[in-house]
mmCIF file of C-alpha atoms in Angstrom:
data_model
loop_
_atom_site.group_PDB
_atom_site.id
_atom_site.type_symbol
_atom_site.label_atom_id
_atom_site.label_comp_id
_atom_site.label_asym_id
_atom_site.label_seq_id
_atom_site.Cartn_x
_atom_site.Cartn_y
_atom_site.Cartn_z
ATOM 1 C CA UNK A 1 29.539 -41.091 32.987
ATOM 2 C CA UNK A 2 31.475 -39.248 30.345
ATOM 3 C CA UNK A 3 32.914 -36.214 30.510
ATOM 4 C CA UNK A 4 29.977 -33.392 29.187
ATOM 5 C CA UNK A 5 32.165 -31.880 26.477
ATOM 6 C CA UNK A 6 33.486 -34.785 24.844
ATOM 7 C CA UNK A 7 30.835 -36.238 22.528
ATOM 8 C CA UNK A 8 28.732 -33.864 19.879
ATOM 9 C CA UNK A 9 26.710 -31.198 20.921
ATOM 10 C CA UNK A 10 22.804 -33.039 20.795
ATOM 11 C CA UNK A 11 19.626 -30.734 20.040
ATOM 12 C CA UNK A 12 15.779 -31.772 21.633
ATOM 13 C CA UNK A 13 13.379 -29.608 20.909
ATOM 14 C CA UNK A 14 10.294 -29.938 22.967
ATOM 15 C CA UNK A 15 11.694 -30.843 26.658
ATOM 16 C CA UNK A 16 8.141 -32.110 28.250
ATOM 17 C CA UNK A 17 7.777 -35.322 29.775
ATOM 18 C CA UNK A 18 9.295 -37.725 27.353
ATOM 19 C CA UNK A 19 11.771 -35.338 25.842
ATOM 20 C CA UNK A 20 13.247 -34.212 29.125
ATOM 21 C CA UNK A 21 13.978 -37.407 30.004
ATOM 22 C CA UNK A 22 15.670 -38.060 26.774
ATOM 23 C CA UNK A 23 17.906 -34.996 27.167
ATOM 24 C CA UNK A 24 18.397 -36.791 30.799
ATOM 25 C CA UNK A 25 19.601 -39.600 29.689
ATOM 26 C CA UNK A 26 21.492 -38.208 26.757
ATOM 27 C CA UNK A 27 23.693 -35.867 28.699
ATOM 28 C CA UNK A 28 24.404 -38.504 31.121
ATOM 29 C CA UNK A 29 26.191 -40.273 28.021
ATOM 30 C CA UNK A 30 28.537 -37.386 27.697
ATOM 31 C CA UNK A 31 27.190 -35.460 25.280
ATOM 32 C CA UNK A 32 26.135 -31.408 25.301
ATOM 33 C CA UNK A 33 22.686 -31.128 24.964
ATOM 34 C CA UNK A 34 20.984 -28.092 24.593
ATOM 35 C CA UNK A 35 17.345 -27.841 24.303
ATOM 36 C CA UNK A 36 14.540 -25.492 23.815
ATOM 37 C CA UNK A 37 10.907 -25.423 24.952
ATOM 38 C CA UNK A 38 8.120 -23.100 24.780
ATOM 39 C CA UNK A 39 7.425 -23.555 28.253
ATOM 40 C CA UNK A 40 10.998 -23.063 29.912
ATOM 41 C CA UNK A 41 9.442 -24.467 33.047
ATOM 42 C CA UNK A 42 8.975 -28.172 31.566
ATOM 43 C CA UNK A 43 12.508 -28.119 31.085
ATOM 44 C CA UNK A 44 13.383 -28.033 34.871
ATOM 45 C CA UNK A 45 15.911 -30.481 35.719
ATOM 46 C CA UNK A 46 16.617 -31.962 32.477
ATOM 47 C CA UNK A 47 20.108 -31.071 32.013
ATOM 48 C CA UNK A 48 20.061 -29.123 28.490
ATOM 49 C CA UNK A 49 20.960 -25.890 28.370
ATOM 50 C CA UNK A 50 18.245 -23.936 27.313
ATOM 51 C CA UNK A 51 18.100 -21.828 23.721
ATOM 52 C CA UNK A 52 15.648 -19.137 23.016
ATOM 53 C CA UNK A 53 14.410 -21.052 19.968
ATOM 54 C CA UNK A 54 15.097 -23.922 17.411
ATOM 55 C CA UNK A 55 17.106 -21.762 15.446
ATOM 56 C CA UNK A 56 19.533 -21.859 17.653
ATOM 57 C CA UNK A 57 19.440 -25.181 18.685
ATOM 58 C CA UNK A 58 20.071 -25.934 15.015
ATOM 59 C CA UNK A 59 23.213 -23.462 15.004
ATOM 60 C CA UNK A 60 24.906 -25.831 17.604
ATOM 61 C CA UNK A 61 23.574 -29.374 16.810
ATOM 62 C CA UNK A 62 24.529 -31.647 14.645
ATOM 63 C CA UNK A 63 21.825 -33.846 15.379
ATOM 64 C CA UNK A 64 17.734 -32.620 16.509
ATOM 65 C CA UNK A 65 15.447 -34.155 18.333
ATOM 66 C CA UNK A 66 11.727 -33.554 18.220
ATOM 67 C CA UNK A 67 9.044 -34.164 21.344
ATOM 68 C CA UNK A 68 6.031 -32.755 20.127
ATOM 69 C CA UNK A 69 2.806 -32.600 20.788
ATOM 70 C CA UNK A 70 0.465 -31.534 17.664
ATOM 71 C CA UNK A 71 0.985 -31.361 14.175
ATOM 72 C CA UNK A 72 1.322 -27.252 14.018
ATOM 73 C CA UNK A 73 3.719 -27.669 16.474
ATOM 74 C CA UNK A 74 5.636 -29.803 14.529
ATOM 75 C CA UNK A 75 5.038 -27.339 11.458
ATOM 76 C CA UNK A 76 6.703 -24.488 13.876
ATOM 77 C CA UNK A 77 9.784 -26.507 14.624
ATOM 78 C CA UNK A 78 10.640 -27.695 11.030
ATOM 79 C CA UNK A 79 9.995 -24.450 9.558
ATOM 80 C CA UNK A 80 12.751 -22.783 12.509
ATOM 81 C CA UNK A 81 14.974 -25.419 11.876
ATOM 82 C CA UNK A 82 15.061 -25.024 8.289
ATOM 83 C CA UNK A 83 15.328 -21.428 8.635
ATOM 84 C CA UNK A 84 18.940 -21.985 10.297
ATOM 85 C CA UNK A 85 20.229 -22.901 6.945
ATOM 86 C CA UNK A 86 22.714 -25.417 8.171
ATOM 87 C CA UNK A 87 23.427 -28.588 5.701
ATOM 88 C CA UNK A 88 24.047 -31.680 6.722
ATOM 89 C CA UNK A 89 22.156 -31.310 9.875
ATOM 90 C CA UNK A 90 19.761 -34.636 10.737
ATOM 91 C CA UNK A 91 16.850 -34.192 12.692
ATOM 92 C CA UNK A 92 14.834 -36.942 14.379
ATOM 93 C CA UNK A 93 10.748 -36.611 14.403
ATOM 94 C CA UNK A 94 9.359 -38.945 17.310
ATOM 95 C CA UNK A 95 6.126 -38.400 17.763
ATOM 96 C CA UNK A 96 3.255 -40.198 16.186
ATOM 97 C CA UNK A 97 1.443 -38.262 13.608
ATOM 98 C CA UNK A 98 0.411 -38.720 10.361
ATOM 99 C CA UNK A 99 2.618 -39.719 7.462
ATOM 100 C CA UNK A 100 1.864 -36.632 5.652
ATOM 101 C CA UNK A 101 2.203 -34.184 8.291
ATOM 102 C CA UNK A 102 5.881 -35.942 8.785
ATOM 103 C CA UNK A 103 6.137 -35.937 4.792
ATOM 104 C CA UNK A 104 5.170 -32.568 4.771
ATOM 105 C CA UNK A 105 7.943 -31.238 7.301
ATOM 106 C CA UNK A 106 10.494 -33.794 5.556
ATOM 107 C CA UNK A 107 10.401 -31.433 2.198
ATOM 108 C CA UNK A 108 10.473 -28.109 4.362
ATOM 109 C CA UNK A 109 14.032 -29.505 6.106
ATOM 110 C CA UNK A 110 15.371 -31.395 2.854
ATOM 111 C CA UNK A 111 15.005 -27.482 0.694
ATOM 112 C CA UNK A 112 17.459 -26.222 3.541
ATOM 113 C CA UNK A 113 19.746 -29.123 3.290
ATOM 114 C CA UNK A 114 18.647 -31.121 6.502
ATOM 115 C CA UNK A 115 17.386 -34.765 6.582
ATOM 116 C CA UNK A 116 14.270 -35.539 8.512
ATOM 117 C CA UNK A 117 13.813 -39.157 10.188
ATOM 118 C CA UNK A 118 10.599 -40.773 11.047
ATOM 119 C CA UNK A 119 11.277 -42.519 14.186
ATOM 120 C CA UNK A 120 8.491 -42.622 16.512
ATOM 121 C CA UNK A 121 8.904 -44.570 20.489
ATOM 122 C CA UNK A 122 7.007 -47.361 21.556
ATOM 123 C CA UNK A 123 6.969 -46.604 25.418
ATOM 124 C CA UNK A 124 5.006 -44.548 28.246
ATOM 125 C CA UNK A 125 6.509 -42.339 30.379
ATOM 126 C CA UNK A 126 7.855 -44.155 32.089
ATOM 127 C CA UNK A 127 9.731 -46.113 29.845
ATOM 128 C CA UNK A 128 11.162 -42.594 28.988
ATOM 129 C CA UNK A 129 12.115 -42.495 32.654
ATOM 130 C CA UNK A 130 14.096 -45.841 32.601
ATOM 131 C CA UNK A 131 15.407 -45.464 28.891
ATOM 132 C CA UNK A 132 13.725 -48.273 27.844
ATOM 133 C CA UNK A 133 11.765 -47.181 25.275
ATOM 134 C CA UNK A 134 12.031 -48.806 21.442
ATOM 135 C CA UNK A 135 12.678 -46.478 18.686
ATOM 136 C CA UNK A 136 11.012 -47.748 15.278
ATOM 137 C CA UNK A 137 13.794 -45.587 12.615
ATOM 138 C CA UNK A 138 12.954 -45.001 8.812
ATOM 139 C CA UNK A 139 13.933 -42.664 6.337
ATOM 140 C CA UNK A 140 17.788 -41.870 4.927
ATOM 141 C CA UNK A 141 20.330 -44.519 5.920
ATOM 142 C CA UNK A 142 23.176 -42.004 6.122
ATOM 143 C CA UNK A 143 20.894 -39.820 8.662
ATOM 144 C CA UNK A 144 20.252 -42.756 10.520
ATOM 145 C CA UNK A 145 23.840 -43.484 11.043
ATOM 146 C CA UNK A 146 24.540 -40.367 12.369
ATOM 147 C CA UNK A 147 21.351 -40.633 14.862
ATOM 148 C CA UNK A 148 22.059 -43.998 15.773
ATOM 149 C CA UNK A 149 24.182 -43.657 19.157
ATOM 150 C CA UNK A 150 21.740 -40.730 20.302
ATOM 151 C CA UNK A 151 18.859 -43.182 19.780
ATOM 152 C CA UNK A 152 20.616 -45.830 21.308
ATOM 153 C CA UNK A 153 21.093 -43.288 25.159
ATOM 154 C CA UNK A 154 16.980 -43.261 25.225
ATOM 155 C CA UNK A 155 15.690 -46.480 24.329
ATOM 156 C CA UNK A 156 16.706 -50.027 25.067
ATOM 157 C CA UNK A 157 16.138 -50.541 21.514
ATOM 158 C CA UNK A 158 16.454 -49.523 18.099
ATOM 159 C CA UNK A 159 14.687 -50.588 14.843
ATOM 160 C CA UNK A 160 16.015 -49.658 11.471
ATOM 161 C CA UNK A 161 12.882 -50.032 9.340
ATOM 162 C CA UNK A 162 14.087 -48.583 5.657
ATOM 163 C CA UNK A 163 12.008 -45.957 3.558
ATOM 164 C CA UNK A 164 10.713 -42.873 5.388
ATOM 165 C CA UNK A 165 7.046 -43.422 6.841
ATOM 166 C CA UNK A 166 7.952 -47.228 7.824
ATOM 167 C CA UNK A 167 8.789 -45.918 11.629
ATOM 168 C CA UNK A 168 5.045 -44.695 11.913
ATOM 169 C CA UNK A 169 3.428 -47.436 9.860
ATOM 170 C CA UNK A 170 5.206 -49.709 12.626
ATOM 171 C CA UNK A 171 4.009 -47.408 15.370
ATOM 172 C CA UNK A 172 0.619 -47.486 14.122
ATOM 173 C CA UNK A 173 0.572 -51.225 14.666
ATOM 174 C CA UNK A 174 1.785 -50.895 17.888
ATOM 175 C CA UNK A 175 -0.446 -48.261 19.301
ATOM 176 C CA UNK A 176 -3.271 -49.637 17.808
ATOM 177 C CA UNK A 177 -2.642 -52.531 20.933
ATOM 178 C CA UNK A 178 -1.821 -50.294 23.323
ATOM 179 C CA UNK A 179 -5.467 -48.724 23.151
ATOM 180 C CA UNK A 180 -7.233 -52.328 22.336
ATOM 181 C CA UNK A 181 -5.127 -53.451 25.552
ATOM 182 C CA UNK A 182 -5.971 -50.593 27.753
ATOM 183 C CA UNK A 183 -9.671 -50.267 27.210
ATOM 184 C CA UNK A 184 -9.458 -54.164 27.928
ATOM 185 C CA UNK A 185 -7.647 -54.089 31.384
ATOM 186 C CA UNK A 186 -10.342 -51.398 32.119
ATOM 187 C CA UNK A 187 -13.269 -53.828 31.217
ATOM 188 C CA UNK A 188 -11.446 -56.721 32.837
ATOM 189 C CA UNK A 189 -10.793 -54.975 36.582
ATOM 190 C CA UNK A 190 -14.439 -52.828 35.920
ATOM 191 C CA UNK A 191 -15.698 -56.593 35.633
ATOM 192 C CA UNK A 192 -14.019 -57.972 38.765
ATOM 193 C CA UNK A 193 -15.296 -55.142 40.851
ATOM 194 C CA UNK A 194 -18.347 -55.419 40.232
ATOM 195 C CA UNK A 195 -18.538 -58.946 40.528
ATOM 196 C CA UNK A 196 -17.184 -57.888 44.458
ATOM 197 C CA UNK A 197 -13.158 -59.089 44.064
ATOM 198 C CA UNK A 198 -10.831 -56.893 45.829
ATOM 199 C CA UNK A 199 -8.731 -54.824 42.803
ATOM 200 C CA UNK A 200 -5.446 -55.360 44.541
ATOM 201 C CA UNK A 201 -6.174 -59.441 44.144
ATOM 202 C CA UNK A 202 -7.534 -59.525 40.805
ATOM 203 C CA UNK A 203 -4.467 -57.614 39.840
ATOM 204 C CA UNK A 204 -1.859 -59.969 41.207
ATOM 205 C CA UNK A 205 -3.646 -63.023 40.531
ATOM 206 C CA UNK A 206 -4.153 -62.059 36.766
ATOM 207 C CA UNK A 207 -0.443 -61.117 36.533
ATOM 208 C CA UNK A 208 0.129 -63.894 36.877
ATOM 209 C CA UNK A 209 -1.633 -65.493 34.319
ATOM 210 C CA UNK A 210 -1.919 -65.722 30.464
ATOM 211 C CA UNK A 211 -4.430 -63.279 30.498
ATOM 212 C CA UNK A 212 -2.272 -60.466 31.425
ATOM 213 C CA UNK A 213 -0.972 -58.097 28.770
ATOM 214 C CA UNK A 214 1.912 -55.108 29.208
ATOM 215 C CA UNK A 215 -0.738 -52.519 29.298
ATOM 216 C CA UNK A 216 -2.907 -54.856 32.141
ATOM 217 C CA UNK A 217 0.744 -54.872 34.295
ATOM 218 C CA UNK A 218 1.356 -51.478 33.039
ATOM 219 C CA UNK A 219 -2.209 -49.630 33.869
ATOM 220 C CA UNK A 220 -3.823 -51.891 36.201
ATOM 221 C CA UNK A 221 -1.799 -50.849 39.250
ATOM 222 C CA UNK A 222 -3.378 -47.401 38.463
ATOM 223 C CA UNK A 223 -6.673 -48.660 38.283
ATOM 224 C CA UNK A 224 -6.653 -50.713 40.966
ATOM 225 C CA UNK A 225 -5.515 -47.826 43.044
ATOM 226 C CA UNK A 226 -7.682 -45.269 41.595
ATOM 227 C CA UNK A 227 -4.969 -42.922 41.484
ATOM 228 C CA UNK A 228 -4.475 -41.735 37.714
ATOM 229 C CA UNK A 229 -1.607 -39.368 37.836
ATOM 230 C CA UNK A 230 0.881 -38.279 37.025
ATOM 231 C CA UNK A 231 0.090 -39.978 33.517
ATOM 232 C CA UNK A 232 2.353 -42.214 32.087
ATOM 233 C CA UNK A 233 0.652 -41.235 29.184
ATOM 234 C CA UNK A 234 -2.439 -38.859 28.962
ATOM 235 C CA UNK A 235 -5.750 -40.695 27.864
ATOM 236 C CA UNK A 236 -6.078 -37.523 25.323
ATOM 237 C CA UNK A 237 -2.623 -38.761 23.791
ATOM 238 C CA UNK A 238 -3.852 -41.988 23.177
ATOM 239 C CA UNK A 239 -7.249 -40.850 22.013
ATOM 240 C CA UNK A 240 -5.574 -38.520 19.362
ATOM 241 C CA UNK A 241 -3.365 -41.382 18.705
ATOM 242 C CA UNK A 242 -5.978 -43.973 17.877
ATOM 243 C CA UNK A 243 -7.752 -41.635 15.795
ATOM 244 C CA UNK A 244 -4.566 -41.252 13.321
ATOM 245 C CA UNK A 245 -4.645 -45.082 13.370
ATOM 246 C CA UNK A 246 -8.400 -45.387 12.400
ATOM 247 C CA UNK A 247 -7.395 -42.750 9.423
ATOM 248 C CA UNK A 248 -4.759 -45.041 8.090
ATOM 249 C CA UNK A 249 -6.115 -48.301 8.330
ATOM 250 C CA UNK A 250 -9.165 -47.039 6.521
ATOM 251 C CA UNK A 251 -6.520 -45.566 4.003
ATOM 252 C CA UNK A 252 -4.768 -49.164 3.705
ATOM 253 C CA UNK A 253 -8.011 -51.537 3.718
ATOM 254 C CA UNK A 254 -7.021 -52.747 7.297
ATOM 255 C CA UNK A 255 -10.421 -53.879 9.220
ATOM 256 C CA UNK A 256 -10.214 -52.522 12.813
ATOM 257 C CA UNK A 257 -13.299 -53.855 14.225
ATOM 258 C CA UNK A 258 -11.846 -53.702 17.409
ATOM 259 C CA UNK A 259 -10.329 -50.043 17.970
ATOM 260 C CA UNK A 260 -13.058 -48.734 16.209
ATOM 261 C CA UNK A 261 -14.925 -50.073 19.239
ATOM 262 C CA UNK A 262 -12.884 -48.621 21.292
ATOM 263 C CA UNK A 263 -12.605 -45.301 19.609
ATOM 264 C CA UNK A 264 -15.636 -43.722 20.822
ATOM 265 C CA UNK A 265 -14.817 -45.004 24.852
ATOM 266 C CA UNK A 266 -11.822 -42.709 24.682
ATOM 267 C CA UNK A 267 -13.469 -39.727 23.159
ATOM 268 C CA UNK A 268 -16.440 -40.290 25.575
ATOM 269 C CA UNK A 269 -14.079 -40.104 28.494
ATOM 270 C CA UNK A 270 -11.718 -37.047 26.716
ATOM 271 C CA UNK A 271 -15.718 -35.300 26.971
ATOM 272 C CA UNK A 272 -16.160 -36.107 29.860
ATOM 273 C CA UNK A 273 -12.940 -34.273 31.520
ATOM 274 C CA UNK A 274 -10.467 -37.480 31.686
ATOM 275 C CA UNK A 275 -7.716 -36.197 29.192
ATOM 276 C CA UNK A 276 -5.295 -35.142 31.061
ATOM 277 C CA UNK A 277 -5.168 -37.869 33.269
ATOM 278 C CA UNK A 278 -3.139 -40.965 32.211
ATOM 279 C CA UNK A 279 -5.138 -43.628 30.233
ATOM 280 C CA UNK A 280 -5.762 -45.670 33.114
ATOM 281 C CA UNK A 281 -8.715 -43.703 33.614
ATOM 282 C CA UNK A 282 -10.372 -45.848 31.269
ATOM 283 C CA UNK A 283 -11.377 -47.323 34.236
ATOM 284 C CA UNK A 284 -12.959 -44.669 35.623
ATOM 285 C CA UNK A 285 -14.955 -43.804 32.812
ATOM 286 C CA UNK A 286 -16.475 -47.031 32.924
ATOM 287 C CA UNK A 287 -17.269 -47.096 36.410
ATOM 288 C CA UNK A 288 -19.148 -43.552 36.256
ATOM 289 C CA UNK A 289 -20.460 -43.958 32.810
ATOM 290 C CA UNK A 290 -24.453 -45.021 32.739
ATOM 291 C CA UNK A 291 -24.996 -48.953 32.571
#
């Protein structure tokens, strides 16, 4: 490990689950990384120091991370950024959202003289954890230079994908099989156990196979357990998530006969108190639900 001290000063605004490990991982590399959070306490044991607000993250970073969770927080964060008034500074969106939300905080930043990436994570979690998350980049190629080695600290890979948007186009594709996937390996071990086969076997044995997928090896432990936290990622995420896919695809002419099926499973389970758990709980929902 580095020195702290002797690489730029990094920014992450939004220090929960995914960004704290980030800032983990980041100030392991070397750099200074100072963070802020509207919960202080989701910040424990990250490793930034902690700023009373984005402003002044932005007074000491040359480069700003964002781990949101909703579009108005998003709106909060680029509007306190901007408000620092500090040109040249590059900040990093990677959540998933909608193009126009991210479109919409791009022109707030570029009128005070920042650059706004899209660059959403393919990952859980866990993947956080491990820094082995994939980072799908778009938007100014200058920006993404300087972002580059930061990105490189939290995933095991980075995509540069050209004009702004093209990170979360990418990400749509990508989520849309993470929630096909997971309602799947909740069918497929729902189907085993009622046919009588032991959870623990069906998931080894179809690990094994070609029928397996990330999100079967990924999720099926957990649902072959029963145990659904803590989330790797919260079944409301992924909910939210899908429905910002449905929105586009419609928008593009994409036929999504399949996550439109799946759609209403996740909001059925959100309803029916499952949301915060991780999206494993799929499984759950299908076992309780009525036949």
């Amino acid at each position: 490990m580095a020195d702290p001290g002797t690489e730029p000063v990094v920014g992450i605004v939004g220090l929960g689950v995914m960004g704290g490990a980030m800032a983990r991982h980041i100030r392991s590399a070397g750099h200074d990384v100072v963070g802020f959070d509207t919960d202080p306490r989701r910040a424990a044991g990250c490793g930034a120091r902690l700023l009373a607000s984005p402003e002044e993250v932005a007074a000491e970073a040359g480069v700003v991370l964002l781990s949101l969770p909703t579009v108005e927080s998003l709106r909060e964060a680029s509007r306190a950024l901007a408000s620092a008034r500090r040109p040249g500074l590059v900040v990093v969106e990677m959540g998933t959202f909608s193009i126009e939300a991210k479109e919409q905080a791009r022109a707030v930043l570029e009128a005070a003289g920042a650059a706004l990436l899209d660059a959403p994570v393919s990952g859980t979690g866990l993947q956080a954890a491990d820094a082995t998350l994939v980072v799908y980049a778009s938007g100014d190629p200058e920006a993404f230079a300087a972002a580059e080695p930061i990105l490189g600290h939290v995933g095991q890979r980075t995509f540069y994908l050209g004009e702004f948007g093209n990170g979360s186009r990418m990400k749509f594709v990508a989520n849309l099989l993470v929630s096909v996937h997971t309602l799947a390996a909740a069918e497929a071990h729902r189907l085993g156990a009622a046919s009588g086969l032991d959870p623990r076997v069906v998931q080894e044995v179809i690990s094994a196979g070609v029928g397996t997928s990330r999100m079967f090896d990924i999720r099926g432990p957990m649902m072959a357990s029963g145990v659904y936290e803590p989330p790797s990622a919260r079944l409301a995420i992924i909910c939210k998530d899908a429905g910002i896919i449905a929105e586009h695809a419609r928008a593009v002419g994409a036929p999504t006969p399949l996550l439109d099926a799946a759609l209403p499973q996740y909001r059925e389970a959100a309803d029916r108190g499952l949301g915060e758990l991780d999206a494993a709980a799929l499984y759950r929902h299908l076992t309780e639900r009525p036949a």
